[in-house]
Short mmCIF file of C-alpha atoms in Angstrom, two decimals:
data_model
loop_
_atom_site.label_atom_id
_atom_site.label_comp_id
_atom_site.label_asym_id
_atom_site.label_seq_id
_atom_site.Cartn_x
_atom_site.Cartn_y
_atom_site.Cartn_z
CA MET A 1 14.85 20.35 15.67
CA TYR A 2 15.76 16.65 15.42
CA ARG A 3 15.96 16.31 19.22
CA LYS A 4 12.52 17.90 19.62
CA GLN A 5 11.01 15.54 17.05
CA LEU A 6 12.64 12.54 18.74
CA LEU A 7 11.31 13.62 22.14
CA LEU A 8 7.80 14.02 20.71
CA LEU A 9 7.94 10.54 19.19
CA ILE A 10 9.07 9.03 22.51
CA LEU A 11 6.23 10.76 24.36
CA LEU A 12 3.72 9.47 21.84
CA LEU A 13 5.03 5.94 22.13
CA VAL A 14 5.01 6.06 25.93
CA SER A 15 1.46 7.39 26.01
CA SER A 16 0.30 4.62 23.68
CA VAL A 17 1.26 1.86 26.13
CA CYS A 18 -0.32 3.45 29.16
CA VAL A 19 -3.76 2.51 30.38
CA ALA A 20 -5.82 5.40 31.72
CA LYS A 21 -6.93 5.19 35.33
CA ASP A 22 -9.79 6.89 37.11
CA LYS A 23 -9.40 8.65 40.46
CA LYS A 24 -9.73 5.34 42.32
CA GLY A 25 -6.98 3.70 40.29
CA GLN A 26 -9.17 1.47 38.13
CA ASN A 27 -8.02 0.78 34.59
CA ILE A 28 -10.17 2.10 31.73
CA TYR A 29 -10.39 0.70 28.19
CA GLY A 30 -12.20 1.87 25.07
CA ILE A 31 -13.78 -0.30 22.37
CA GLY A 32 -15.22 1.35 19.24
CA PHE A 33 -16.81 0.90 15.84
CA TYR A 34 -16.67 3.11 12.75
CA ASN A 35 -18.07 2.70 9.24
CA LEU A 36 -15.37 4.33 7.12
CA GLU A 37 -17.71 4.81 4.12
CA ASN A 38 -15.94 3.47 1.05
CA LEU A 39 -12.25 3.36 1.91
CA PHE A 40 -11.09 2.26 -1.54
CA ASP A 41 -7.64 2.46 -3.05
CA THR A 42 -7.17 3.55 -6.66
CA CYS A 43 -6.56 0.12 -8.20
CA HIS A 44 -9.03 -2.43 -9.54
CA ASP A 45 -9.34 -5.66 -7.52
CA GLU A 46 -9.92 -8.61 -9.82
CA GLY A 47 -13.46 -9.96 -9.58
CA LYS A 48 -14.80 -6.98 -7.59
CA ASN A 49 -17.19 -4.27 -8.73
CA ASP A 50 -15.01 -1.37 -7.59
CA TYR A 51 -15.12 0.60 -10.84
CA GLU A 52 -16.74 3.63 -9.17
CA PHE A 53 -13.51 4.19 -7.30
CA LEU A 54 -11.15 4.37 -10.24
CA ALA A 55 -9.95 7.56 -11.91
CA GLU A 56 -12.54 7.15 -14.67
CA GLY A 57 -15.31 6.07 -12.27
CA SER A 58 -18.22 8.09 -10.97
CA PHE A 59 -16.24 9.27 -7.92
CA LYS A 60 -13.23 10.18 -10.12
CA TRP A 61 -11.08 8.59 -7.46
CA THR A 62 -7.46 9.72 -7.51
CA GLY A 63 -4.36 9.21 -5.42
CA GLU A 64 -4.78 12.66 -3.90
CA LYS A 65 -8.37 11.93 -2.83
CA TYR A 66 -7.26 8.58 -1.42
CA LYS A 67 -4.54 10.28 0.65
CA CYS A 68 -7.06 12.79 2.02
CA LYS A 69 -9.45 9.98 2.88
CA LEU A 70 -6.73 8.08 4.75
CA HIS A 71 -5.74 11.18 6.69
CA ASN A 72 -9.34 11.98 7.63
CA MET A 73 -10.11 8.44 8.76
CA ALA A 74 -6.90 8.26 10.82
CA LYS A 75 -7.74 11.53 12.54
CA VAL A 76 -11.11 10.21 13.72
CA LEU A 77 -9.82 6.78 14.71
CA ALA A 78 -6.96 8.30 16.74
CA GLU A 79 -9.33 10.65 18.58
CA MET A 80 -11.93 8.00 19.39
CA GLY A 81 -11.87 7.26 23.11
CA THR A 82 -9.66 10.20 24.03
CA ASP A 83 -12.47 11.89 25.99
CA LYS A 84 -11.75 9.41 28.78
CA LEU A 85 -8.41 8.05 27.52
CA PRO A 86 -6.32 11.09 26.53
CA GLY A 87 -3.18 10.10 24.69
CA VAL A 88 -4.26 6.45 24.63
CA GLY A 89 -7.48 6.07 22.64
CA CYS A 90 -9.19 2.78 22.02
CA ALA A 91 -7.81 -0.68 22.63
CA ALA A 92 -9.73 -1.96 19.57
CA ILE A 93 -11.96 -0.49 16.88
CA GLY A 94 -14.05 -2.48 14.42
CA VAL A 95 -14.35 -0.90 10.98
CA ALA A 96 -16.57 -1.48 7.95
CA GLU A 97 -16.40 -0.59 4.25
CA VAL A 98 -12.68 -1.16 3.72
CA GLU A 99 -11.66 -2.51 0.33
CA ASN A 100 -8.64 -4.63 1.19
CA ALA A 101 -5.55 -5.19 3.34
CA LYS A 102 -3.58 -2.59 1.37
CA CYS A 103 -6.04 0.11 2.47
CA LEU A 104 -5.71 -1.05 6.07
CA ALA A 105 -1.91 -1.04 5.88
CA ASP A 106 -1.95 2.46 4.40
CA LEU A 107 -4.38 3.56 7.11
CA CYS A 108 -2.27 2.18 9.96
CA ASN A 109 0.76 3.88 8.43
CA GLN A 110 -0.80 7.31 8.93
CA PRO A 111 1.17 9.26 11.58
CA GLU A 112 -1.70 9.42 14.09
CA LEU A 113 -2.05 5.62 14.16
CA LYS A 114 1.56 4.69 13.51
CA ALA A 115 2.60 6.58 16.66
CA ARG A 116 0.57 4.05 18.68
CA ASN A 117 1.69 1.07 16.60
CA ILE A 118 -1.93 0.31 15.65
CA GLN A 119 -2.25 -3.07 13.91
CA PHE A 120 -5.11 -4.70 12.02
CA VAL A 121 -6.72 -8.06 11.36
CA HIS A 122 -8.62 -8.69 8.14
CA ILE A 123 -9.79 -11.59 6.00
CA GLU A 124 -10.81 -10.93 2.41
CA GLY A 125 -14.52 -11.57 2.05
CA PRO A 126 -16.90 -12.36 -0.82
CA ASP A 127 -18.74 -9.02 -1.01
CA GLN A 128 -19.41 -8.15 -4.64
CA ARG A 129 -18.34 -4.52 -4.25
CA GLY A 130 -15.22 -5.66 -2.44
CA ILE A 131 -15.86 -3.99 0.93
CA ASP A 132 -14.90 -5.85 4.10
CA CYS A 133 -14.89 -5.55 7.86
CA ALA A 134 -11.69 -5.43 9.89
CA LEU A 135 -10.43 -4.81 13.40
CA LEU A 136 -7.82 -2.23 14.34
CA TYR A 137 -6.14 -2.75 17.70
CA ASN A 138 -3.40 -1.51 19.98
CA PRO A 139 -1.18 -4.55 20.63
CA GLN A 140 -0.10 -3.12 23.98
CA LEU A 141 -3.69 -3.36 25.19
CA PHE A 142 -5.39 -6.10 23.15
CA LYS A 143 -3.65 -9.36 22.32
CA VAL A 144 -5.08 -11.28 19.36
CA ARG A 145 -5.47 -15.05 19.86
CA ASN A 146 -7.18 -16.13 16.66
CA VAL A 147 -9.27 -14.78 13.80
CA LYS A 148 -11.88 -16.34 11.54
CA LEU A 149 -14.45 -15.13 9.04
CA ILE A 150 -17.83 -16.84 9.30
CA PRO A 151 -19.80 -16.34 6.08
CA TYR A 152 -23.20 -14.70 5.99
CA ILE A 153 -25.54 -17.23 4.36
CA TYR A 154 -28.28 -16.15 1.97
CA ASN A 155 -30.68 -19.05 2.51
CA ARG A 156 -33.65 -18.07 0.30
CA PRO A 157 -34.00 -19.19 -3.32
CA GLU A 158 -34.50 -15.65 -4.61
CA ASP A 159 -31.05 -14.72 -3.27
CA ALA A 160 -29.16 -17.56 -4.93
CA GLY A 161 -25.71 -16.49 -6.08
CA ARG A 162 -25.53 -13.41 -3.89
CA ALA A 163 -22.66 -12.78 -1.48
CA THR A 164 -22.03 -10.18 1.19
CA ARG A 165 -19.87 -9.43 4.20
CA GLY A 166 -19.36 -12.20 6.72
CA PHE A 167 -18.86 -12.08 10.49
CA LEU A 168 -15.24 -11.31 11.44
CA VAL A 169 -14.63 -13.06 14.77
CA VAL A 170 -11.51 -11.92 16.63
CA SER A 171 -10.66 -13.67 19.88
CA GLY A 172 -8.11 -12.07 22.17
CA THR A 173 -7.07 -10.92 25.62
CA LEU A 174 -8.00 -7.57 27.16
CA ALA A 175 -7.18 -6.76 30.79
CA LYS A 176 -6.07 -10.40 31.21
CA GLU A 177 -9.53 -11.65 30.26
CA HIS A 178 -10.81 -13.63 27.27
CA VAL A 179 -12.62 -11.21 24.96
CA THR A 180 -14.11 -11.87 21.54
CA ILE A 181 -15.15 -9.13 19.13
CA ILE A 182 -17.52 -9.86 16.25
CA VAL A 183 -17.41 -7.21 13.53
CA ASN A 184 -20.14 -7.29 10.91
CA HIS A 185 -21.98 -5.26 8.28
CA LEU A 186 -25.46 -6.61 7.64
CA PRO A 187 -27.19 -6.27 4.24
CA SER A 188 -28.17 -2.74 3.30
CA ARG A 189 -31.63 -1.19 3.35
CA GLY A 190 -31.72 -1.91 -0.37
CA ALA A 191 -32.40 -5.51 0.65
CA LYS A 192 -35.63 -6.63 2.28
CA ALA A 193 -35.90 -6.77 6.07
CA TYR A 194 -35.61 -10.57 6.13
CA ALA A 195 -31.99 -10.31 4.93
CA ARG A 196 -31.04 -8.43 8.10
CA GLU A 197 -33.28 -10.61 10.26
CA ASP A 198 -31.48 -13.67 8.90
CA GLY A 199 -28.25 -11.87 9.79
CA GLY A 200 -29.44 -11.34 13.35
CA THR A 201 -30.33 -15.03 13.63
CA GLN A 202 -26.90 -16.03 12.31
CA LEU A 203 -25.17 -13.63 14.72
CA ARG A 204 -27.06 -15.25 17.57
CA ALA A 205 -25.87 -18.67 16.46
CA VAL A 206 -22.26 -17.39 16.39
CA LYS A 207 -22.71 -15.96 19.90
CA ASP A 208 -24.17 -19.22 21.23
CA SER A 209 -21.30 -21.20 19.73
CA LEU A 210 -18.68 -18.93 21.30
CA GLN A 211 -20.36 -19.09 24.70
CA LYS A 212 -20.64 -22.87 24.48
CA ASP A 213 -16.91 -23.04 23.79
CA ASP A 214 -16.15 -20.72 26.72
CA PRO A 215 -19.04 -19.63 28.98
CA LYS A 216 -16.82 -16.93 30.49
CA VAL A 217 -15.93 -15.22 27.21
CA LYS A 218 -16.86 -11.53 27.13
CA LEU A 219 -18.49 -10.65 23.83
CA PHE A 220 -18.78 -7.46 21.81
CA ILE A 221 -21.05 -7.73 18.77
CA MET A 222 -20.50 -4.61 16.73
CA GLY A 223 -21.13 -3.27 13.29
CA ASP A 224 -23.29 -1.40 10.84
CA MET A 225 -26.50 -3.34 11.37
CA ASN A 226 -28.46 -1.34 8.77
CA ASP A 227 -31.28 -1.56 11.31
CA ASP A 228 -32.08 0.30 14.50
CA PRO A 229 -31.93 -1.38 17.94
CA GLN A 230 -35.70 -1.87 18.15
CA ASP A 231 -35.95 -3.54 14.73
CA ALA A 232 -36.64 -7.27 14.58
CA SER A 233 -33.14 -8.21 13.43
CA MET A 234 -31.63 -6.83 16.64
CA ALA A 235 -34.40 -7.05 19.23
CA LYS A 236 -35.96 -10.37 18.26
CA CYS A 237 -33.57 -12.38 16.07
CA LEU A 238 -30.35 -11.45 17.88
CA GLY A 239 -32.23 -10.96 21.15
CA ALA A 240 -30.43 -7.82 22.37
CA LYS A 241 -32.41 -6.24 25.23
CA ARG A 242 -33.18 -2.58 25.85
CA GLU A 243 -32.69 -2.56 29.64
CA ILE A 244 -29.98 -4.21 31.71
CA CYS A 245 -32.60 -5.67 34.05
CA GLU A 246 -34.08 -7.62 31.10
CA VAL A 247 -30.81 -9.38 30.24
CA GLU A 248 -30.60 -12.99 31.32
CA GLU A 249 -27.38 -14.90 31.91
CA GLY A 250 -25.73 -15.44 28.55
CA GLY A 251 -27.92 -12.78 26.98
CA LEU A 252 -27.16 -9.45 25.34
CA TRP A 253 -27.66 -5.76 26.11
CA ASN A 254 -28.06 -3.07 23.46
CA PRO A 255 -27.31 0.32 25.09
CA TRP A 256 -28.14 2.23 21.89
CA TRP A 257 -31.88 1.59 22.09
CA ASN A 258 -32.39 4.33 24.67
CA VAL A 259 -29.84 6.59 22.98
CA LEU A 260 -31.90 6.58 19.79
CA ALA A 261 -35.11 7.06 21.79
CA ALA A 262 -33.53 10.22 23.20
CA GLY A 263 -33.10 11.58 19.68
CA GLN A 264 -29.44 10.79 19.04
CA GLY A 265 -28.18 8.74 16.12
CA THR A 266 -25.21 7.93 13.91
CA LEU A 267 -26.62 8.70 10.45
CA GLN A 268 -29.48 10.64 8.96
CA PHE A 269 -32.06 9.74 6.35
CA GLN A 270 -34.55 12.33 5.13
CA GLY A 271 -33.89 14.49 8.16
CA SER A 272 -34.34 11.75 10.78
CA TRP A 273 -31.62 10.03 12.79
CA ASN A 274 -31.00 6.29 12.70
CA LEU A 275 -28.60 4.37 14.91
CA PHE A 276 -27.25 1.52 12.80
CA ASP A 277 -23.76 1.56 14.34
CA GLN A 278 -24.10 -0.54 17.46
CA ILE A 279 -21.87 -2.27 19.99
CA ILE A 280 -23.83 -4.96 21.80
CA LEU A 281 -22.54 -6.48 25.04
CA SER A 282 -22.78 -9.91 26.64
CA SER A 283 -24.33 -10.20 30.10
CA ASN A 284 -21.01 -10.83 31.87
CA LEU A 285 -19.89 -7.31 30.92
CA LEU A 286 -22.76 -5.79 32.92
CA ASN A 287 -23.06 -4.77 36.55
CA LYS A 288 -26.58 -5.95 37.30
CA THR A 289 -26.46 -6.06 41.10
CA ASP A 290 -23.43 -4.19 42.47
CA ILE A 291 -22.83 -1.17 40.23
CA LYS A 292 -19.48 -0.56 41.93
CA ASP A 293 -18.06 -4.02 41.32
CA PHE A 294 -15.23 -3.76 38.79
CA SER A 295 -13.25 -6.76 39.98
CA THR A 296 -13.65 -8.05 36.43
CA LEU A 297 -13.99 -6.15 33.16
CA LYS A 298 -17.33 -4.29 33.08
CA VAL A 299 -18.89 -1.56 30.94
CA PHE A 300 -19.46 1.77 32.67
CA ASP A 301 -20.18 4.22 29.85
CA TYR A 302 -20.91 4.53 26.12
CA GLN A 303 -21.14 7.34 23.61
CA ILE A 304 -21.63 8.38 20.03
CA PHE A 305 -18.34 9.99 19.03
CA ARG A 306 -19.36 13.39 17.70
CA ARG A 307 -17.12 16.29 16.75
CA ASP A 308 -18.05 19.51 14.96
CA TYR A 309 -15.71 18.65 12.08
CA LEU A 310 -17.74 15.48 11.41
CA ILE A 311 -20.91 17.53 10.86
CA GLN A 312 -21.85 19.85 7.99
CA GLN A 313 -21.92 23.35 9.45
CA ASP A 314 -23.82 25.17 6.72
CA GLY A 315 -25.81 24.73 3.51
CA GLU A 316 -28.83 22.62 2.69
CA PHE A 317 -27.61 19.64 4.69
CA ARG A 318 -26.46 21.56 7.76
CA GLY A 319 -26.41 19.26 10.80
CA ASN A 320 -25.92 16.09 8.75
CA THR A 321 -22.75 14.03 8.68
CA LEU A 322 -19.98 15.46 6.50
CA ARG A 323 -19.32 12.83 3.86
CA THR A 324 -16.35 12.31 1.58
CA SER A 325 -18.54 13.05 -1.43
CA ALA A 326 -22.19 13.91 -1.93
CA GLY A 327 -24.25 14.62 -5.02
CA GLY A 328 -21.23 13.98 -7.21
CA LYS A 329 -19.22 16.67 -5.39
CA TRP A 330 -15.96 16.05 -3.55
CA LEU A 331 -16.35 17.39 0.01
CA ASN A 332 -13.13 16.05 1.55
CA GLY A 333 -15.26 14.93 4.48
CA TYR A 334 -15.32 11.82 6.61
CA SER A 335 -18.22 9.36 6.55
CA ASP A 336 -21.99 9.19 6.39
CA HIS A 337 -21.82 7.47 9.79
CA LEU A 338 -20.64 8.62 13.22
CA PRO A 339 -18.57 6.23 15.34
CA THR A 340 -19.73 4.62 18.57
CA LEU A 341 -17.79 3.70 21.70
CA VAL A 342 -18.11 1.76 24.93
CA TYR A 343 -15.86 2.24 27.94
CA LEU A 344 -14.83 -0.57 30.27
CA MET A 345 -13.31 -0.57 33.70
CA LYS A 346 -11.40 -3.06 35.83
CA GLU A 347 -9.74 -2.70 39.19
#
């Protein structure tokens, strides 16, 4: 029995350092995003409004529920990207709604992620509920250079004293190229549209600064935008275009605009799909002229990661995302969001 377990572990470790190749021998990489919907531990963090997720809180959060949540999140994260990268999964995945580094350490210690030696980067942010963004990554595929958290600025008098998630900027190396991933979670729909539009403007400023520092940097702007691709925060303030042919040098492409127009989304509200969970790409990740040129890292596909187990199969909310809890009832589900992925190729 011990020898079989050891052999299985070796196979898992070997598969985690391999890069999938297509039939022509090109290397394939996956980059993803997932809103984990309230990954809280069971302890109070000083200065944070996390009381809902204590044993006496409205979610009656216990160690057993926390363990189930960790297991469920790890299952999804480990399977993301395996449609094209079996046994390998994603090189990096941005996540939102994580309480702290302890939650991330516990998550990466789950067997599905530990087998691939998945690591994380995180900086504690000022959000009043205590939820942050982070980046999970496979160190065999993505090498982290530096990390910084750029604060989201509420710049209107009526928002004085408020604080929310900032922009987690992770610079690294993927496929021997300089790549920077910006993970963010813009203000919720409980805030007015200008709060997200200001966020889009600030994201654009971050992008411009990174490109000024290195015009060749390949950028992924990802997160729960709390807006759809066609909304002003994304289309106008950030300037992410619907079609590749519209993207100018140094500009951005939002592949999810047409996905939503085709009726697919990542979360539902009152029976209609939204697509808040976006991964937006810089122009140098696009093949605008020669669609077969993969001499440098280029995107070739993208998808909403959807599995039957992530969807309610019966009842009043059949077809909706299967959440951890709903209506005060523990469902032992996953998240109110579905993950998104982009696939990259390089010769």
